[in-house]
mmCIF file of C-alpha atoms in Angstrom:
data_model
loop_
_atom_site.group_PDB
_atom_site.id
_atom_site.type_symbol
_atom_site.label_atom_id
_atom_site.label_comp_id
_atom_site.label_asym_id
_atom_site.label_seq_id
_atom_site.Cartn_x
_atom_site.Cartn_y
_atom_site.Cartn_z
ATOM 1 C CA UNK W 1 146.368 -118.167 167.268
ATOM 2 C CA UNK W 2 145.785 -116.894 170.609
ATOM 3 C CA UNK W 3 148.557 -114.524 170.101
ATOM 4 C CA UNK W 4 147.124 -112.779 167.310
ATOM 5 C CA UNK W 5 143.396 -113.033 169.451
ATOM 6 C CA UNK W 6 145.464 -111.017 171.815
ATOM 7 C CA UNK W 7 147.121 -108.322 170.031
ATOM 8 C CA UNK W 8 144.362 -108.010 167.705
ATOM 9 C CA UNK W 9 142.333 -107.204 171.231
ATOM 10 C CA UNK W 10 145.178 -104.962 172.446
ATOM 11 C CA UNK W 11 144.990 -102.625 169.446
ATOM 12 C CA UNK W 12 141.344 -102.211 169.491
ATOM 13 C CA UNK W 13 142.029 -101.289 172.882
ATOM 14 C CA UNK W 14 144.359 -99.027 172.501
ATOM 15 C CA UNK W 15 142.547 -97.343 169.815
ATOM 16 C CA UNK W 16 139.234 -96.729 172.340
ATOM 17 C CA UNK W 17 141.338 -94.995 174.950
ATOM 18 C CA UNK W 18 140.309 -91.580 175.486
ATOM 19 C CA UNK W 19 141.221 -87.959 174.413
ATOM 20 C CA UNK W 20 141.877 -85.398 177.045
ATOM 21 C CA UNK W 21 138.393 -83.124 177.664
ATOM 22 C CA UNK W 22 136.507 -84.832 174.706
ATOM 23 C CA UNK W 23 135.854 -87.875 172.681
ATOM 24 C CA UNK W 24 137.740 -90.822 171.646
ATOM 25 C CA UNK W 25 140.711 -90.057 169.115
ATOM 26 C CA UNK W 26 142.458 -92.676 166.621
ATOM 27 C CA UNK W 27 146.207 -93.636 167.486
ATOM 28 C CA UNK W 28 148.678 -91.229 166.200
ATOM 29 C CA UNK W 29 152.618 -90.742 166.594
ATOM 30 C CA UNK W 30 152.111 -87.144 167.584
ATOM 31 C CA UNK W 31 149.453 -87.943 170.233
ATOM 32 C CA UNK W 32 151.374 -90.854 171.966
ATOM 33 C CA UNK W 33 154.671 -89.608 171.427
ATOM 34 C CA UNK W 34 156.236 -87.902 174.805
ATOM 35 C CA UNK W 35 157.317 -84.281 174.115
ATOM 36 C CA UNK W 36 159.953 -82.313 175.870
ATOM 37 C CA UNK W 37 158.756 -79.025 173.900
ATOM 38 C CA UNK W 38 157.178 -76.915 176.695
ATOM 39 C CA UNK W 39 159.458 -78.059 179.700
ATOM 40 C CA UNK W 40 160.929 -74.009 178.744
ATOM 41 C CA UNK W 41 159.363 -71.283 177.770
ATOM 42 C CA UNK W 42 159.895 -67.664 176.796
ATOM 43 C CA UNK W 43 158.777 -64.799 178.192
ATOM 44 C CA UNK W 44 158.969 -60.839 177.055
ATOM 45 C CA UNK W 45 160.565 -58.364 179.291
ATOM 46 C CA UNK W 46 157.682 -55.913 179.473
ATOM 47 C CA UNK W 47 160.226 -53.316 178.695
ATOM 48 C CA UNK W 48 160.095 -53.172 174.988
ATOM 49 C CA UNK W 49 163.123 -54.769 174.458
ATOM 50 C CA UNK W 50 164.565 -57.552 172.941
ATOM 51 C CA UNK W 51 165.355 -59.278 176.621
ATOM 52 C CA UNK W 52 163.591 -62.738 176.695
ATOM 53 C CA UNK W 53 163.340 -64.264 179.996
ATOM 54 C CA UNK W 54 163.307 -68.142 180.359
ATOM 55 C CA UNK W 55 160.741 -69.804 182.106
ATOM 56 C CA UNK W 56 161.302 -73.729 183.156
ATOM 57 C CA UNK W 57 158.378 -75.577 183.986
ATOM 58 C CA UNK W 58 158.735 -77.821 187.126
ATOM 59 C CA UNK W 59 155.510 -79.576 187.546
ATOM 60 C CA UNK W 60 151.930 -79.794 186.348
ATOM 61 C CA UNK W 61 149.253 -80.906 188.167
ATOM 62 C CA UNK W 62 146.190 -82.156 186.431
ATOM 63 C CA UNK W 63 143.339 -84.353 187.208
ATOM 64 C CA UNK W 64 140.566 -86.705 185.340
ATOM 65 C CA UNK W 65 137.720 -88.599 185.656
ATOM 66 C CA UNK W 66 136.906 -92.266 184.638
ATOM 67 C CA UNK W 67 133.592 -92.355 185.505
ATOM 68 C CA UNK W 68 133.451 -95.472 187.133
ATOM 69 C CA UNK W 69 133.959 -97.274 190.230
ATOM 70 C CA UNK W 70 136.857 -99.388 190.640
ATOM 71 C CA UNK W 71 138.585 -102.167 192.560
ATOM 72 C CA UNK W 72 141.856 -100.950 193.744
ATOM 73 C CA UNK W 73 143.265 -103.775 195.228
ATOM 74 C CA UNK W 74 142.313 -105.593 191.719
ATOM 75 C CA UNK W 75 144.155 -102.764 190.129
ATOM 76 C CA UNK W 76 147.380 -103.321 192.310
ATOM 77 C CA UNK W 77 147.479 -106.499 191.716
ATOM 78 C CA UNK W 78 147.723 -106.879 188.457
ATOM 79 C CA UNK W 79 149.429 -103.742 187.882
ATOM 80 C CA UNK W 80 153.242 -102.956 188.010
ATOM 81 C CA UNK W 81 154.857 -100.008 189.138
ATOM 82 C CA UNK W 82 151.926 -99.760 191.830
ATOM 83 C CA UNK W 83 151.632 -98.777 195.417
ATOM 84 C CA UNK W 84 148.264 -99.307 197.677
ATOM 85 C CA UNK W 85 148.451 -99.469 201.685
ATOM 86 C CA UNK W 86 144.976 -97.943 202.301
ATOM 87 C CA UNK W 87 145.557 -97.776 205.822
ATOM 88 C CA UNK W 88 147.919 -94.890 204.850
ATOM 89 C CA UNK W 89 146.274 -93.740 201.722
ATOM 90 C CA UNK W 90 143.065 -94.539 199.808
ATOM 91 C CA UNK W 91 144.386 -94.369 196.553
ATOM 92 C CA UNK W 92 146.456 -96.485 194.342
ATOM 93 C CA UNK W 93 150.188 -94.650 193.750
ATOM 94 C CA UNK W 94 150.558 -95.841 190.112
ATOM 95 C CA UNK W 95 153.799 -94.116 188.239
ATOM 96 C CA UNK W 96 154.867 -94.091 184.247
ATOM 97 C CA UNK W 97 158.151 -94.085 182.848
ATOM 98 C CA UNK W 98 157.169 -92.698 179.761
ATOM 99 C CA UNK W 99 156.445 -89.696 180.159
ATOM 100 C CA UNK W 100 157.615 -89.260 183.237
ATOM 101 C CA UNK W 101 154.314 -89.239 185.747
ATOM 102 C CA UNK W 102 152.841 -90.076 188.829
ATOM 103 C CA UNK W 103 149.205 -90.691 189.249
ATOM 104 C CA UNK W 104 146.664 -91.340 192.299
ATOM 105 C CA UNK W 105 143.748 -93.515 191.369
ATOM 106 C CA UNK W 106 140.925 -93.467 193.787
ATOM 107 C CA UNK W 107 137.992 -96.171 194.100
ATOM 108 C CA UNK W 108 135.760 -93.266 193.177
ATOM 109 C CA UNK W 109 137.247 -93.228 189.494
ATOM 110 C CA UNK W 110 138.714 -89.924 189.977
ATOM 111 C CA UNK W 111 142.818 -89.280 189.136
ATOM 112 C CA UNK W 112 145.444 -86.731 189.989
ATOM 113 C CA UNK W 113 148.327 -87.213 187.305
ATOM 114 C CA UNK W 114 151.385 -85.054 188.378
ATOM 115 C CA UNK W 115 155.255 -85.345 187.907
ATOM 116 C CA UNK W 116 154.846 -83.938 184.191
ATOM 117 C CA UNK W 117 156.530 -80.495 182.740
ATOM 118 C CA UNK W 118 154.606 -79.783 179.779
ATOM 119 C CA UNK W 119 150.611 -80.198 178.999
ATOM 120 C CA UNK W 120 151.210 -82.501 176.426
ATOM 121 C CA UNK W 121 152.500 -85.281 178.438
ATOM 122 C CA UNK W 122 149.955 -84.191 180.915
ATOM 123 C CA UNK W 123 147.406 -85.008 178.499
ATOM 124 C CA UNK W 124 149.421 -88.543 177.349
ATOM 125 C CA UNK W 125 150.210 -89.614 180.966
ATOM 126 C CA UNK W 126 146.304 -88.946 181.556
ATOM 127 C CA UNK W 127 145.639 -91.143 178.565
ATOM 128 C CA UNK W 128 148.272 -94.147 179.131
ATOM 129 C CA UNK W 129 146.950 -94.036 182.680
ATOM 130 C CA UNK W 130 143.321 -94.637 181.389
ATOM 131 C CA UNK W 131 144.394 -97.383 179.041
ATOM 132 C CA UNK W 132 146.268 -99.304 182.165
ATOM 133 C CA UNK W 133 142.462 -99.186 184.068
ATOM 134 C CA UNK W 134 140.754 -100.363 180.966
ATOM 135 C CA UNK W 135 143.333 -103.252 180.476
ATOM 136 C CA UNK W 136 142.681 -104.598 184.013
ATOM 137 C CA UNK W 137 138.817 -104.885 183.726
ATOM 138 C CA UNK W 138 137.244 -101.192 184.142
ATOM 139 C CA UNK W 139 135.814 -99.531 181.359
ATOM 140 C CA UNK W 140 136.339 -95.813 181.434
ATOM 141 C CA UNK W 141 133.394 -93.745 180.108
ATOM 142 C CA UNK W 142 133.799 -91.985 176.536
ATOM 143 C CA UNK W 143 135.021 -88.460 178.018
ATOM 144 C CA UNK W 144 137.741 -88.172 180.600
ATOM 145 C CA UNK W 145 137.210 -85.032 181.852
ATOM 146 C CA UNK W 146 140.439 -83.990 181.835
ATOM 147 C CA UNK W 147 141.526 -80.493 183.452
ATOM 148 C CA UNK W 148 144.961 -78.981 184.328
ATOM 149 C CA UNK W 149 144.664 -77.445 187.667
ATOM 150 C CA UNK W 150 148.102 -76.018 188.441
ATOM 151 C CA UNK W 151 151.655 -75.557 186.591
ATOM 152 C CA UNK W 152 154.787 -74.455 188.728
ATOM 153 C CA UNK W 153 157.523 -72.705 187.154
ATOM 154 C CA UNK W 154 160.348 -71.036 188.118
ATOM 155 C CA UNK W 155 162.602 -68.025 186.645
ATOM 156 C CA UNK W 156 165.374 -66.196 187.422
ATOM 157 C CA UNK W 157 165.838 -62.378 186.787
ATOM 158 C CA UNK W 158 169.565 -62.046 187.197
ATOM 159 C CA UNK W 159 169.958 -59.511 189.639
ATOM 160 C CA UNK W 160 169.084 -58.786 193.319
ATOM 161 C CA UNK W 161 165.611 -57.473 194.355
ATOM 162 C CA UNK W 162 164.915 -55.128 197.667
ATOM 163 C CA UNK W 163 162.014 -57.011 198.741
ATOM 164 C CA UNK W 164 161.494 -54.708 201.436
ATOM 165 C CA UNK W 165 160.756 -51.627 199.255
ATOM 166 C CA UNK W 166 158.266 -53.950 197.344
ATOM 167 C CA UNK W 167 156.657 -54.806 199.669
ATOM 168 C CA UNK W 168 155.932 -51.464 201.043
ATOM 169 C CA UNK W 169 155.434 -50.356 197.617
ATOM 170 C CA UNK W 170 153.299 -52.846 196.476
ATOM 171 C CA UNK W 171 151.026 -53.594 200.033
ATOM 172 C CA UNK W 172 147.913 -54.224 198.539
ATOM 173 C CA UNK W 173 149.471 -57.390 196.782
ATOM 174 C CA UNK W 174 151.913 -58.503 198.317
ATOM 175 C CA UNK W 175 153.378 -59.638 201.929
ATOM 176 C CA UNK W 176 156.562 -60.176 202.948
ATOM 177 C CA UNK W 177 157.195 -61.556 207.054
ATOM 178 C CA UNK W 178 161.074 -62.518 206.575
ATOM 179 C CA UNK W 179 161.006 -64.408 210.375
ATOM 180 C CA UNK W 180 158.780 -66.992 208.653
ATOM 181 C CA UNK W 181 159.575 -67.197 205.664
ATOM 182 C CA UNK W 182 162.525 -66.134 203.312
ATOM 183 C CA UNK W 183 160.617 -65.046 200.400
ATOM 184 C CA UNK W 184 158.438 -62.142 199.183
ATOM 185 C CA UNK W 185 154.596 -63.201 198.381
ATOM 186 C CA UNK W 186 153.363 -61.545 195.425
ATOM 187 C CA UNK W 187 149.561 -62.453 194.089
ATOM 188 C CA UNK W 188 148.511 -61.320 190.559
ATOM 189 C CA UNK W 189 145.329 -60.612 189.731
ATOM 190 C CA UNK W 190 145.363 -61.131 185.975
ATOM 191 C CA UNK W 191 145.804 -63.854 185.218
ATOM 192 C CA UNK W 192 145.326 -65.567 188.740
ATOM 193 C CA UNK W 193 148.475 -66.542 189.462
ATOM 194 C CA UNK W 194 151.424 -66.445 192.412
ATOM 195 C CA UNK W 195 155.152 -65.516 192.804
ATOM 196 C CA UNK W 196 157.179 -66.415 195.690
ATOM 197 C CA UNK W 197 160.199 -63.789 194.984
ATOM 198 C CA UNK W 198 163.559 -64.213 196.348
ATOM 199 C CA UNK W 199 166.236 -61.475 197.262
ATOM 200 C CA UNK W 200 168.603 -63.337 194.819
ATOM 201 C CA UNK W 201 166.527 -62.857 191.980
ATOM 202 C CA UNK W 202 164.901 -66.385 191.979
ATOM 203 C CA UNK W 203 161.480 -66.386 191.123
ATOM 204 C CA UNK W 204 158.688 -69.588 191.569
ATOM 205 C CA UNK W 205 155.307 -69.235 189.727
ATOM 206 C CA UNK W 206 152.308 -71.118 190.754
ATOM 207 C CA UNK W 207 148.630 -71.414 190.029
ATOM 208 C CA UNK W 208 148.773 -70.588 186.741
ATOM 209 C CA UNK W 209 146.089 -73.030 184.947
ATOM 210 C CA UNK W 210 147.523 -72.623 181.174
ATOM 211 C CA UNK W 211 151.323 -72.462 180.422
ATOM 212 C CA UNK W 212 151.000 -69.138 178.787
ATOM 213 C CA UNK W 213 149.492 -67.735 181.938
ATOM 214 C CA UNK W 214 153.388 -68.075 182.780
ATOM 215 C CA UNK W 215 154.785 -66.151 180.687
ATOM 216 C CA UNK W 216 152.146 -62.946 180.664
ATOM 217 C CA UNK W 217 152.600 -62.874 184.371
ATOM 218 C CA UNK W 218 156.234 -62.908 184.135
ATOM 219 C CA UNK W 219 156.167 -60.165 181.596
ATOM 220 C CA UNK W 220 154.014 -58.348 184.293
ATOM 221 C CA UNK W 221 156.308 -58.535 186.978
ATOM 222 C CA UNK W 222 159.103 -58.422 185.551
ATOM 223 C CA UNK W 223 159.245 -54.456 185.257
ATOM 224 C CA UNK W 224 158.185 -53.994 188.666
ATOM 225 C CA UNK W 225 161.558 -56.030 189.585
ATOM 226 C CA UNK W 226 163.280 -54.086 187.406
ATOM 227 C CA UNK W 227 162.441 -51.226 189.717
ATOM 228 C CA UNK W 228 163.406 -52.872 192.771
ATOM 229 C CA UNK W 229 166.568 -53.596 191.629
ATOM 230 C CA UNK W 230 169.541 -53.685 194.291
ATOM 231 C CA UNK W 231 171.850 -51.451 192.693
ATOM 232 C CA UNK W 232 174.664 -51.809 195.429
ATOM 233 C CA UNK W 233 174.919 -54.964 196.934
ATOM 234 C CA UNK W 234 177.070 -54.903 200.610
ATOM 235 C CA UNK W 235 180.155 -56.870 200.714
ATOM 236 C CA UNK W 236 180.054 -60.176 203.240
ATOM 237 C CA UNK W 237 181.468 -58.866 206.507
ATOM 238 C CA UNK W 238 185.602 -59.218 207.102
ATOM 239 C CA UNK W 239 186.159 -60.120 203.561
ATOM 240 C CA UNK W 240 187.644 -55.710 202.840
ATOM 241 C CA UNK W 241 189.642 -56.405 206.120
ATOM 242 C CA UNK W 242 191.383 -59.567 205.197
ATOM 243 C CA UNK W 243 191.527 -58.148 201.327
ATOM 244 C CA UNK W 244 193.542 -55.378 202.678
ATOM 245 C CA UNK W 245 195.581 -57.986 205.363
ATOM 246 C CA UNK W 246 196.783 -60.134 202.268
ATOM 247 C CA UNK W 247 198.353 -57.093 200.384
ATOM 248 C CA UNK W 248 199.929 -56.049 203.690
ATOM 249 C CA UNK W 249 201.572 -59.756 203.669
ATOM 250 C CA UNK W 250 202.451 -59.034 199.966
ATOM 251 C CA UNK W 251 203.925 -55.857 200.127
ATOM 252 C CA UNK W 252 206.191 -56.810 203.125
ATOM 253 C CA UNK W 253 207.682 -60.324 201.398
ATOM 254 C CA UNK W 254 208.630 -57.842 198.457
ATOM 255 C CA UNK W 255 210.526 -55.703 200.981
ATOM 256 C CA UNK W 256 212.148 -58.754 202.315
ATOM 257 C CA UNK W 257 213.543 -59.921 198.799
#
């Protein structure tokens, strides 16, 4: 009997736990199912062609608020998968296996959620995270406040880039000190995001607040690369020299024979 008491409790529960940025929303397979759709997405070239560039999302930051103040240690305690030394950090480290996410709780009721790839799980981790609270004693308010503040991604363009003639090119938006740091610093206006840019080719995206903030600025940028192409990349010094020694060796073993 108490069994039932409890899981009856446990589903009403679950149903009251809170939507991302709004009210309270019923249970639903689509809503509490983890989604790897978003992890990668496409970009145009910019070009008009048919090139699509990848993007792969690495991490999204996002953060929410309970609305309420709460007992940490209380939360630690009878939580697993928990961290709290608040003589290091005032927050409880609390992590989810499914999806994959990491979130700091602080006393105030606020919460960072990171560790995710895709705004969906964002959004689920967010939720799961407020259900855990709830379970131990704390009663989140009805709206969670939930924002995405940054998504990282990173792309690469397949060829070299002369980051000193962007640089010098492009002044006004970008800065480039190679004694500090290896890679070009390129800040977009619209949308408000930035690119670290690497003379490989590699490309890191941050600040972007929506996923297809991505993937416009990519499409951006991507013909300015273009541009900047390295059309004649130098060969690593002494590899022509011991080319040319090895056929030497060759050529003199098929005298010998």
């Amino acid at each position: 009997m108490a069994s039932q008491q409890t899981s009856a409790a446990d589903g009403r529960a679950a149903a009251a736990v809170p939507a991302a940025g709004g009210s309270l929303v019923p249970n639903g397979p689509s809503q509490h199912a983890p989604s790897l759709a978003g992890s990668v997405i496409e970009a145009s070239d910019g070009l008009g062609g048919d090139k699509k560039l990848l993007i792969r999302i690495q991490n999204i930051s996002s953060t929410a608020n309970l609305g309420i103040r709460l007992d940490l240690k209380k939360i630690a305690l009878k939580c697993r998968n928990t961290e709290f030394n608040p003589r290091r950090f005032a927050a409880v480290i609390m992590r989810l296996r499914e999806p994959r996410a990491t979130a700091l709780i602080f006393a105030s009721g606020k919460m960072v959620v990171t560790g995710v790839k895709s705004t969906h799980n964002a959004n689920l981790a967010a939720k799961k995270f407020a259900y855990i609270v709830e379970r131990v004693g704390f009663k989140p308010n009805e709206f969670v406040d939930f924002k995405v503040q940054n998504i990282v991604g990173t792309a690469d363009m397949g060829f070299p880039v002369r980051l000193e003639g962007l640089v010098y090119a492009h002044s006004a938006f970008a800065s480039y000190e190679p004694e500090l740091f290896p890679g070009l610093i390129y800040r977009l206006v619209n949308p408000r995001v930035v690119f670290l840019i690497f003379v490989s080719g590699k490309v890191v995206i941050t600040g972007a607040k929506k996923e297809s903030d991505l993937s416009s600025a990519l499409t951006k940028l991507y013909p300015v690369l273009v541009e900047f192409k390295k059309t004649q990349v130098a060969p690593l010094p002494g590899l022509p020299a011991i080319a040319a020694a090895g056929n030497n060796d060759d050529v003199t073993q098929s005298e010998q024979v």
